[in-house]
Coordinates of C-alpha atoms in Angstrom, one line a residue:
Chain A
M3 CA 27.3 25.1 1.2
S4 CA 26.8 27.0 4.4
L5 CA 23.7 26.6 6.4
E6 CA 20.8 27.8 4.2
N7 CA 17.3 28.5 5.4
T8 CA 15.2 27.2 2.5
N9 CA 11.7 27.6 4.0
V10 CA 9.9 28.9 7.0
N11 CA 6.2 28.5 8.0
K12 CA 4.7 30.1 11.1
S13 CA 2.9 27.3 13.1
F14 CA 1.2 27.5 16.4
G15 CA 3.0 30.7 17.3
G16 CA 6.4 29.1 16.5
W17 CA 8.3 28.5 13.3
T18 CA 8.7 25.3 11.3
K19 CA 11.9 25.8 9.3
H20 CA 13.8 23.8 6.7
Y21 CA 17.5 24.1 6.1
A22 CA 20.1 22.8 3.7
H23 CA 23.7 22.3 4.6
R24 CA 26.8 20.4 3.7
S25 CA 27.3 17.3 5.9
T26 CA 31.0 16.3 6.4
T27 CA 29.9 13.1 8.0
L28 CA 27.7 12.0 5.0
N29 CA 29.8 13.7 2.4
C30 CA 26.8 15.2 0.7
D31 CA 24.3 18.1 0.9
M32 CA 21.5 17.4 3.4
R33 CA 18.2 18.9 4.5
F34 CA 16.7 19.0 7.9
A35 CA 13.6 20.6 9.5
I36 CA 13.5 22.3 12.9
H37 CA 10.4 23.6 14.7
L38 CA 11.2 26.4 17.1
P39 CA 8.4 27.1 19.6
P40 CA 7.2 30.6 20.4
Q41 CA 9.3 30.7 23.6
T42 CA 12.5 31.0 21.5
A43 CA 11.4 34.4 20.1
N44 CA 12.6 36.0 23.4
G45 CA 16.0 34.1 23.3
Q46 CA 14.8 31.4 25.7
K47 CA 16.8 28.3 25.2
V48 CA 14.6 25.2 24.9
P49 CA 15.4 21.5 24.9
V50 CA 15.3 19.6 21.6
I51 CA 13.6 16.3 20.7
Y52 CA 15.1 14.7 17.6
W53 CA 12.5 12.9 15.4
L54 CA 13.8 10.1 13.1
S55 CA 11.4 9.3 10.3
G56 CA 10.6 5.9 8.6
L57 CA 11.2 4.4 5.2
T58 CA 10.7 6.7 2.2
C59 CA 10.2 9.8 4.4
T60 CA 12.2 13.1 4.2
D61 CA 12.6 16.0 6.5
E62 CA 9.0 17.1 5.6
N63 CA 6.6 14.3 6.6
F64 CA 6.7 14.7 10.4
M65 CA 6.4 18.5 10.3
Q66 CA 3.4 18.3 8.0
K67 CA 1.5 15.3 9.4
G68 CA 2.7 14.7 12.9
G69 CA 0.7 17.4 14.6
A70 CA 3.4 18.1 17.1
Q71 CA 3.6 21.9 16.9
R72 CA 0.6 22.5 19.2
M73 CA 2.1 20.7 22.1
A74 CA 5.6 22.0 21.3
A75 CA 4.2 25.5 21.9
A76 CA 2.5 24.5 25.1
L77 CA 5.6 22.8 26.5
G78 CA 8.4 25.0 25.0
I79 CA 10.2 22.3 23.1
A80 CA 12.1 22.4 19.8
I81 CA 11.9 19.4 17.4
V82 CA 14.5 18.5 14.8
A83 CA 13.7 16.2 11.9
P84 CA 16.6 15.1 9.7
D85 CA 16.2 13.3 6.4
T86 CA 16.3 9.5 6.3
S87 CA 19.4 9.0 4.3
P88 CA 22.2 10.8 2.4
R89 CA 21.0 12.4 -0.8
G90 CA 22.4 13.4 -4.2
T91 CA 23.1 12.1 -7.6
D92 CA 26.5 10.6 -6.6
V93 CA 25.0 8.8 -3.6
A94 CA 24.5 5.0 -4.0
D95 CA 20.9 3.8 -4.2
D96 CA 18.8 0.8 -4.8
D97 CA 15.5 0.4 -6.8
S98 CA 13.7 -0.9 -3.7
Y99 CA 12.1 1.4 -1.2
D100 CA 13.7 -0.3 1.8
L101 CA 17.4 0.2 0.8
G102 CA 19.5 3.2 -0.2
K103 CA 18.0 6.6 -0.4
G104 CA 15.1 7.1 2.1
A105 CA 16.3 4.0 3.9
G106 CA 19.5 4.8 5.7
F107 CA 18.5 2.8 8.8
Y108 CA 20.5 5.2 11.0
V109 CA 23.7 3.0 10.8
N110 CA 27.3 3.6 9.8
A111 CA 27.7 1.5 6.7
T112 CA 30.9 -0.5 6.4
Q113 CA 30.3 -2.1 3.0
A114 CA 30.8 -0.7 -0.5
P115 CA 29.2 1.1 -2.1
W116 CA 27.2 2.3 0.9
N117 CA 30.2 3.2 3.1
R118 CA 31.0 6.3 1.1
H119 CA 27.9 8.2 2.3
Y120 CA 25.7 6.1 4.6
H121 CA 26.8 7.2 8.1
M122 CA 23.5 8.3 9.4
Y123 CA 24.3 7.1 12.9
D124 CA 27.2 9.5 13.3
Y125 CA 25.2 12.2 11.5
V126 CA 22.3 12.1 13.9
L127 CA 24.3 11.5 17.0
N128 CA 27.1 14.0 16.5
E129 CA 27.1 16.3 13.5
L130 CA 23.5 17.3 13.6
P131 CA 23.2 18.1 17.3
Q132 CA 26.5 20.1 17.2
L133 CA 25.1 22.1 14.3
I134 CA 21.7 22.6 16.0
E135 CA 23.2 23.6 19.4
T136 CA 25.6 26.1 17.9
T137 CA 23.0 27.7 15.6
F138 CA 19.6 27.8 17.3
P139 CA 18.3 29.0 20.7
V140 CA 18.3 25.5 22.2
S141 CA 19.8 24.0 25.3
D142 CA 21.9 20.8 25.4
K143 CA 19.0 18.8 26.9
R144 CA 18.0 16.2 24.3
S145 CA 15.5 13.5 23.8
I146 CA 14.8 11.4 20.8
F147 CA 11.9 9.7 19.1
G148 CA 10.9 8.2 15.8
H149 CA 8.6 6.0 13.7
S150 CA 9.2 2.6 12.2
M151 CA 12.8 2.6 10.9
G152 CA 13.2 5.8 12.8
G153 CA 11.8 4.2 16.0
H154 CA 14.5 1.6 15.6
G155 CA 17.0 4.5 15.1
A156 CA 15.8 6.4 18.1
L157 CA 16.0 3.4 20.4
V158 CA 19.4 2.4 19.2
M159 CA 20.7 6.0 19.7
A160 CA 19.4 6.2 23.2
L161 CA 20.4 2.7 24.3
R162 CA 24.0 3.1 23.0
N163 CA 24.3 6.7 24.3
P164 CA 22.3 7.1 27.5
E165 CA 24.4 10.1 28.5
R166 CA 23.1 12.0 25.5
F167 CA 19.4 11.6 25.9
Q168 CA 16.9 12.2 28.7
S169 CA 14.3 10.0 27.2
V170 CA 13.4 8.0 24.1
S171 CA 10.1 7.0 22.5
A172 CA 9.0 5.3 19.3
F173 CA 5.9 4.7 17.3
S174 CA 5.8 1.2 15.6
P175 CA 9.5 0.7 15.8
I176 CA 11.4 -2.1 13.9
A177 CA 12.1 -3.5 17.3
N178 CA 14.3 -6.4 16.4
P179 CA 15.8 -5.7 13.0
V180 CA 18.2 -8.7 13.0
D181 CA 15.1 -10.9 13.0
C182 CA 12.9 -9.3 10.3
P183 CA 13.1 -8.9 6.5
W184 CA 13.6 -5.2 6.4
G185 CA 16.4 -5.3 9.0
Q186 CA 18.1 -8.3 7.5
K187 CA 18.2 -6.8 4.1
A188 CA 19.5 -3.4 5.2
L189 CA 22.0 -4.7 7.7
T190 CA 23.4 -7.2 5.2
A191 CA 23.9 -4.5 2.7
Y192 CA 25.2 -1.8 5.0
L193 CA 27.2 -4.0 7.5
G194 CA 27.9 -7.2 5.6
K195 CA 26.9 -10.8 6.1
D196 CA 28.6 -11.3 9.5
T197 CA 25.7 -10.9 11.8
A198 CA 28.0 -10.1 14.8
A199 CA 28.2 -6.6 13.4
W200 CA 24.4 -6.2 13.5
A201 CA 24.0 -6.4 17.2
D202 CA 25.0 -2.8 17.8
Y203 CA 22.0 -1.7 15.8
D204 CA 19.3 -4.0 17.3
A205 CA 17.2 -2.4 20.0
S206 CA 16.1 -5.7 21.5
I207 CA 19.6 -7.0 21.8
L208 CA 20.8 -3.6 23.2
M209 CA 18.0 -3.3 25.7
R210 CA 18.6 -6.8 27.0
K211 CA 22.1 -5.9 28.2
A212 CA 21.5 -2.2 29.0
D213 CA 22.8 -0.9 32.4
V214 CA 22.3 2.9 32.1
L215 CA 18.6 3.2 31.5
V216 CA 17.0 5.9 29.4
P217 CA 13.2 5.9 30.1
A218 CA 11.5 4.5 27.0
L219 CA 7.9 4.7 25.7
V220 CA 6.6 2.8 22.7
D221 CA 3.2 2.9 21.0
Q222 CA 2.3 0.1 18.6
G223 CA -1.0 -0.1 16.6
E224 CA -2.6 -3.5 16.7
A225 CA -3.9 -3.1 13.1
D226 CA -0.4 -2.3 11.7
E227 CA 0.1 -4.2 8.5
F228 CA 3.8 -4.7 9.4
L229 CA 3.3 -5.7 13.0
E230 CA 4.0 -9.5 12.8
D231 CA 6.6 -9.7 10.0
Q232 CA 8.6 -6.6 10.5
L233 CA 8.1 -4.8 13.9
K234 CA 8.1 -7.5 16.6
P235 CA 7.5 -5.5 19.7
E236 CA 7.3 -8.7 21.7
A237 CA 11.1 -9.0 21.3
L238 CA 11.6 -5.6 22.9
E239 CA 9.2 -6.4 25.7
A240 CA 11.0 -9.6 26.4
A241 CA 14.4 -7.8 26.5
A242 CA 13.0 -5.1 28.9
K243 CA 11.7 -7.9 31.2
A244 CA 15.0 -9.6 31.2
S245 CA 17.0 -6.5 32.1
G246 CA 14.4 -4.7 34.2
Y247 CA 14.4 -1.9 31.6
P248 CA 12.0 1.1 32.2
L249 CA 10.0 0.4 29.0
K250 CA 6.3 1.3 28.7
L251 CA 4.8 -0.3 25.6
N252 CA 1.2 0.4 24.7
R253 CA -0.7 -1.6 22.1
R254 CA -3.4 0.5 20.5
D255 CA -6.5 -1.3 19.2
G256 CA -7.3 -0.5 15.5
Y257 CA -4.4 1.8 14.7
D258 CA -2.2 1.2 11.6
H259 CA 1.3 2.2 10.6
S260 CA 0.4 5.7 9.3
Y261 CA 0.9 9.2 10.5
Y262 CA -2.8 9.2 11.6
F263 CA -1.6 6.9 14.4
I264 CA 1.4 9.1 15.2
A265 CA -0.8 12.3 15.3
S266 CA -3.3 10.5 17.6
Y267 CA -0.7 9.9 20.3
I268 CA 1.9 12.6 19.7
E269 CA 0.7 14.5 22.7
D270 CA 1.4 11.6 25.0
H271 CA 4.9 11.3 23.6
L272 CA 5.7 15.0 24.0
L273 CA 4.4 15.0 27.5
F274 CA 6.5 11.9 28.3
H275 CA 9.6 13.6 27.0
A276 CA 8.7 16.9 28.7
G277 CA 8.6 15.2 32.0
H278 CA 12.1 13.8 31.6
L279 CA 13.4 17.1 30.2
N280 CA 12.2 18.7 33.5
L281 CA 9.6 21.0 31.7
Chain B
M27 CA -19.5 2.2 -9.4
S28 CA -21.3 1.8 -6.1
L29 CA -19.9 3.5 -3.1
E30 CA -16.5 1.9 -2.4
N31 CA -14.5 2.3 0.7
T32 CA -10.9 2.6 -0.5
N33 CA -9.1 3.3 2.7
V34 CA -9.6 3.7 6.5
N35 CA -7.2 5.0 9.1
K36 CA -8.1 5.1 12.8
S37 CA -7.4 8.6 14.1
F38 CA -8.0 10.1 17.5
G39 CA -10.4 7.2 18.4
G40 CA -12.4 7.9 15.2
W41 CA -12.0 6.9 11.5
T42 CA -10.7 8.8 8.6
K43 CA -12.1 7.1 5.5
H44 CA -11.8 7.5 1.8
Y45 CA -14.5 6.5 -0.7
A46 CA -14.8 6.3 -4.4
H47 CA -18.2 6.7 -6.1
R48 CA -19.9 7.5 -9.4
S49 CA -21.2 11.1 -9.4
T50 CA -24.2 11.6 -11.6
T51 CA -23.8 15.4 -11.2
L52 CA -20.2 15.4 -12.4
N53 CA -20.6 12.5 -14.8
C54 CA -17.4 10.9 -13.6
D55 CA -15.9 8.8 -10.8
M56 CA -15.1 10.8 -7.7
R57 CA -13.3 10.4 -4.4
F58 CA -14.1 12.0 -1.0
A59 CA -12.9 11.6 2.5
I60 CA -15.0 11.5 5.7
H61 CA -13.8 11.6 9.2
L62 CA -16.2 10.0 11.7
P63 CA -15.5 10.8 15.3
P64 CA -15.6 8.0 18.0
Q65 CA -19.1 9.0 19.1
T66 CA -20.5 7.4 15.9
A67 CA -19.3 3.9 17.0
N68 CA -22.4 3.7 19.1
G69 CA -24.8 4.8 16.4
Q70 CA -24.9 8.4 17.6
K71 CA -25.7 10.8 14.7
V72 CA -23.3 13.7 14.6
P73 CA -23.4 16.9 12.5
V74 CA -21.2 17.3 9.5
I75 CA -18.8 20.1 8.5
Y76 CA -17.9 20.1 4.8
W77 CA -14.3 21.1 4.1
L78 CA -13.6 22.5 0.6
S79 CA -9.9 22.5 -0.3
G80 CA -7.8 24.9 -2.4
L81 CA -6.1 24.8 -5.8
T82 CA -4.2 21.5 -6.6
C83 CA -5.6 19.7 -3.5
T84 CA -7.5 16.4 -3.5
D85 CA -9.6 14.7 -0.9
E86 CA -6.4 13.9 1.1
N87 CA -4.7 17.1 2.0
F88 CA -7.0 18.3 4.8
M89 CA -7.3 14.9 6.5
Q90 CA -3.5 14.5 6.5
K91 CA -2.4 18.0 7.4
G92 CA -5.3 19.9 8.8
G93 CA -5.1 18.5 12.3
A94 CA -8.9 18.5 12.7
Q95 CA -9.4 15.0 14.1
R96 CA -8.5 15.8 17.6
M97 CA -11.2 18.4 18.1
A98 CA -13.6 16.4 16.0
A99 CA -13.4 13.7 18.7
A100 CA -13.7 16.2 21.5
L101 CA -16.8 17.8 20.0
G102 CA -18.4 14.9 18.2
I103 CA -18.4 16.3 14.6
A104 CA -17.9 14.5 11.3
I105 CA -15.9 16.2 8.5
V106 CA -16.4 15.5 4.8
A107 CA -13.7 16.6 2.3
P108 CA -14.5 16.3 -1.4
D109 CA -12.0 16.5 -4.2
T110 CA -11.5 19.9 -5.8
S111 CA -12.7 19.1 -9.4
P112 CA -14.1 16.3 -11.5
R113 CA -11.5 13.7 -12.4
G114 CA -10.8 11.1 -15.1
T115 CA -9.1 10.8 -18.5
D116 CA -12.2 12.1 -20.3
V117 CA -12.5 15.2 -18.1
A118 CA -11.4 18.5 -19.7
D119 CA -8.2 19.9 -18.3
D120 CA -5.7 22.8 -18.7
D121 CA -1.9 22.8 -18.3
S122 CA -2.0 25.4 -15.6
Y123 CA -2.6 24.7 -11.9
D124 CA -5.4 27.2 -11.5
L125 CA -7.8 25.9 -14.2
G126 CA -9.3 22.4 -14.9
K127 CA -8.5 19.4 -12.7
G128 CA -7.7 20.4 -9.1
A129 CA -9.3 23.8 -9.8
G130 CA -13.1 23.4 -10.1
F131 CA -13.8 26.6 -8.2
Y132 CA -17.1 25.1 -6.9
V133 CA -19.1 26.5 -9.8
N134 CA -21.5 25.0 -12.3
A135 CA -19.7 25.6 -15.6
T136 CA -21.8 26.8 -18.5
Q137 CA -19.1 26.9 -21.2
A138 CA -17.6 24.2 -23.4
P139 CA -15.6 22.1 -22.8
W140 CA -16.0 22.5 -19.0
N141 CA -19.8 22.2 -18.9
R142 CA -19.7 18.5 -19.5
H143 CA -18.3 17.7 -16.0
Y144 CA -17.5 20.8 -14.0
H145 CA -20.6 21.2 -11.8
M146 CA -18.9 21.2 -8.4
Y147 CA -21.4 23.7 -7.0
D148 CA -24.3 21.2 -7.4
Y149 CA -22.1 18.3 -6.4
V150 CA -21.1 19.9 -3.1
L151 CA -24.5 21.4 -2.3
N152 CA -26.8 18.5 -3.3
E153 CA -25.4 15.2 -4.4
L154 CA -22.6 14.8 -1.8
P155 CA -24.7 15.7 1.3
Q156 CA -27.5 13.4 0.1
L157 CA -25.0 10.6 -0.2
I158 CA -23.4 11.3 3.1
E159 CA -26.7 11.6 5.0
T160 CA -28.1 8.4 3.6
T161 CA -24.9 6.4 4.2
F162 CA -23.3 7.5 7.4
P163 CA -24.4 8.1 11.0
V164 CA -24.8 11.8 10.6
S165 CA -27.6 14.3 11.3
D166 CA -28.9 16.8 8.8
K167 CA -27.1 19.7 10.7
R168 CA -24.4 21.0 8.4
S169 CA -21.7 23.7 8.4
I170 CA -19.1 24.4 5.8
F171 CA -15.6 25.7 5.7
G172 CA -12.6 25.7 3.4
H173 CA -9.3 27.2 2.3
S174 CA -8.4 29.6 -0.5
M175 CA -10.4 28.5 -3.5
G176 CA -12.3 26.3 -1.0
G177 CA -12.8 29.3 1.3
H178 CA -14.4 31.1 -1.6
G179 CA -16.5 28.0 -2.3
A180 CA -17.7 27.6 1.3
L181 CA -18.7 31.3 1.6
V182 CA -20.6 31.2 -1.7
M183 CA -22.4 27.9 -0.7
A184 CA -23.5 29.4 2.7
L185 CA -24.4 32.9 1.3
R186 CA -26.6 31.4 -1.4
N187 CA -28.1 28.7 0.7
P188 CA -28.4 30.0 4.3
E189 CA -31.1 27.4 5.1
R190 CA -28.6 24.6 4.5
F191 CA -25.8 25.6 6.8
Q192 CA -25.6 26.6 10.5
S193 CA -22.3 28.5 10.1
V194 CA -19.5 29.1 7.6
S195 CA -15.8 29.7 7.9
A196 CA -12.8 30.2 5.7
F197 CA -9.0 30.3 5.8
S198 CA -7.4 32.7 3.4
P199 CA -10.4 32.7 1.0
I200 CA -10.4 34.1 -2.5
A201 CA -12.8 36.7 -1.2
N202 CA -13.6 38.7 -4.3
P203 CA -12.9 36.4 -7.3
V204 CA -14.4 38.8 -9.9
D205 CA -11.6 41.2 -9.0
C206 CA -8.4 38.9 -8.9
P207 CA -6.4 37.0 -11.5
W208 CA -7.3 33.5 -10.2
G209 CA -11.0 34.3 -10.2
Q210 CA -11.1 36.1 -13.5
K211 CA -9.3 33.3 -15.3
A212 CA -11.5 30.6 -13.9
L213 CA -14.8 32.4 -14.1
T214 CA -14.1 33.4 -17.7
A215 CA -13.4 29.8 -18.6
Y216 CA -16.2 28.2 -16.7
L217 CA -19.0 30.9 -17.1
G218 CA -18.0 33.0 -20.1
K219 CA -16.9 36.5 -20.6
D220 CA -20.2 38.1 -19.5
T221 CA -19.3 39.1 -16.0
A222 CA -23.0 39.4 -15.0
A223 CA -22.9 35.6 -14.6
W224 CA -20.0 35.8 -12.2
A225 CA -21.8 37.6 -9.4
D226 CA -23.4 34.4 -8.1
Y227 CA -20.0 33.1 -7.3
D228 CA -18.4 36.1 -5.6
A229 CA -18.6 36.1 -1.8
S230 CA -18.1 39.8 -1.4
I231 CA -20.9 40.6 -3.9
L232 CA -23.2 38.1 -2.2
M233 CA -22.4 39.2 1.3
R234 CA -23.2 42.8 0.4
K235 CA -26.8 41.9 -0.5
A236 CA -27.3 39.1 2.0
D237 CA -30.5 39.1 4.1
V238 CA -30.5 35.7 5.7
L239 CA -27.3 35.7 7.7
V240 CA -25.2 32.6 8.3
P241 CA -22.5 33.4 11.0
A242 CA -19.1 33.7 9.3
L243 CA -15.6 33.4 10.5
V244 CA -12.5 34.1 8.4
D245 CA -8.8 33.8 9.3
Q246 CA -6.2 35.4 7.0
G247 CA -2.4 35.2 7.4
E248 CA -0.6 38.6 7.0
A249 CA 2.4 36.9 5.5
D250 CA 0.3 35.1 2.9
E251 CA 2.0 35.5 -0.5
F252 CA -1.4 35.7 -2.3
L253 CA -2.9 38.2 0.1
E254 CA -2.8 41.4 -2.0
D255 CA -3.2 40.1 -5.5
Q256 CA -5.6 37.2 -5.1
L257 CA -7.4 37.1 -1.8
K258 CA -8.6 40.6 -1.0
P259 CA -10.2 40.2 2.4
E260 CA -10.8 43.9 2.5
A261 CA -13.5 43.5 -0.1
L262 CA -15.3 41.0 2.2
E263 CA -14.9 43.3 5.2
A264 CA -16.4 46.2 3.3
A265 CA -19.3 44.0 2.1
A266 CA -20.0 42.9 5.7
K267 CA -19.9 46.4 6.9
A268 CA -22.4 47.6 4.2
S269 CA -24.9 44.8 5.0
G270 CA -24.3 44.4 8.7
Y271 CA -23.2 40.9 8.1
P272 CA -22.1 38.8 11.2
L273 CA -18.5 38.3 9.9
K274 CA -15.5 38.0 12.2
L275 CA -12.3 38.4 10.2
N276 CA -9.0 37.8 12.0
R277 CA -5.7 38.9 10.5
R278 CA -2.9 36.7 11.8
D279 CA 0.6 38.2 12.0
G280 CA 3.3 36.1 10.3
Y281 CA 1.2 33.3 8.9
D282 CA 1.3 32.2 5.3
H283 CA -1.0 30.4 2.9
S284 CA 0.0 26.8 4.0
Y285 CA -1.6 24.1 6.0
Y286 CA 0.6 25.1 8.9
F287 CA -1.6 28.1 9.2
I288 CA -4.8 26.1 8.9
A289 CA -3.6 23.6 11.6
S290 CA -2.7 26.5 13.9
Y291 CA -6.3 27.8 14.0
I292 CA -8.4 24.7 13.1
E293 CA -9.4 24.4 16.8
D294 CA -10.9 27.9 16.7
H295 CA -12.9 27.1 13.6
L296 CA -14.2 23.8 14.9
L297 CA -15.3 25.5 18.2
F298 CA -17.0 28.3 16.2
H299 CA -19.0 25.7 14.2
A300 CA -19.7 23.6 17.2
G301 CA -21.3 26.6 18.9
H302 CA -23.6 27.1 15.9
L303 CA -24.3 23.4 15.6
N304 CA -25.5 23.4 19.3
L305 CA -22.8 21.1 20.5

């Protein structure tokens, strides 16, 4: 399959587009969304922020519910939202919502049966940006953000590859996956029982030893049902304190884990990234 | 069933809430959403804009995808979004998406089997506002807007009850339902084959003979797939011209029938209503 434009919706003077393509990294057909702001209509190259979604999401949720297009137009930023796992009838899956399809956790799986397709880390870091930057009117300036599992993914991507991203932010990230049920289940399945292999995918462990520092913003709702058991922002705060990492972490009274929270603060996140993208 | 709060999400400093209740008008259990802006936390009574959704929608679509909460907070406006039809296992339905559940067309049905439950006109005009105004910190100042089938509903409500609404607006309304396939199918089923009964539910017919004039705003996407066959804004424009009606109708290049269009211009509509609600 070559790159196929499956849908386009005009939005705030720009275009929210969905594409299907064959991923060589994931060994399956994939979908992604890209929002191009109105500035691109004249061939202007704009920077890209990659959005990584949370458990059960697809390439659609953020574009429909995130409310980012308004500020994307004001600032001149493109946003790319990949799917959350490999897809297809021959792709390994699990009955639970937090493993398998919709739950790729942005890792490179090493364990069967997952290692045949589940290489979301390489897909998001390499294949997708190469495709985006050779296809669309975008520059090679990148930032990255995400929600929950995708907040974990965004932080890990930026912490391990500081030369690739100008800034990173997250809503309600799984901040310390080696120490929570969601993370332990997924990392065991994808990486095996040896926890030494997990450390490369834990934002709190990575932030504690970071030396090249990508500016980071995190927003966390205080009424988030997953806050205590799964998200553990205190681990990230402790890591930042230990390494002097430039992390700004806001706790927001009354907000939960939903897209209503994301939409309420998306403007802050886009302005944060715009500042670091020199817009 | 008494009024039951089934869900609440904090959003832009306010609260998007979902409720279930027993509707005596519709003779079934119903759901609606209300967004209360932050001003209501101090007991301030705010005006209400009623949002009527389109075919296949529920009480959820607008709150999740419309992007209205940001300006609702800035302006101090509550928004109420009812479901689009009666619901329940004993409610008459049809296999098609444009008749029966999800397609109440905001009429009072007179024909069996629809007349047992399908009285959305009375529900939206009377029962729901009474419930809202006796339950929530809102004033009795009301405006109304909607999308597609709901744009039709909003225009009909305001044109027939100008004393109830300060202003009306619509995205992509079914502007002349007596003269399009969606409208003819629904009106035949709900009201019978005698087209004389249809005129009370046709915005273009009502606007042509209006004497008390509720200010009206309509936005219509030029790339809307339903524009020519179903929506017919030119009929509404001709009616407004004939009666000198204060209708502002914008045609928007490149926009389609989706919530991406609604979100792109929701700020304009909220500002329009705020002006007529004296905010």
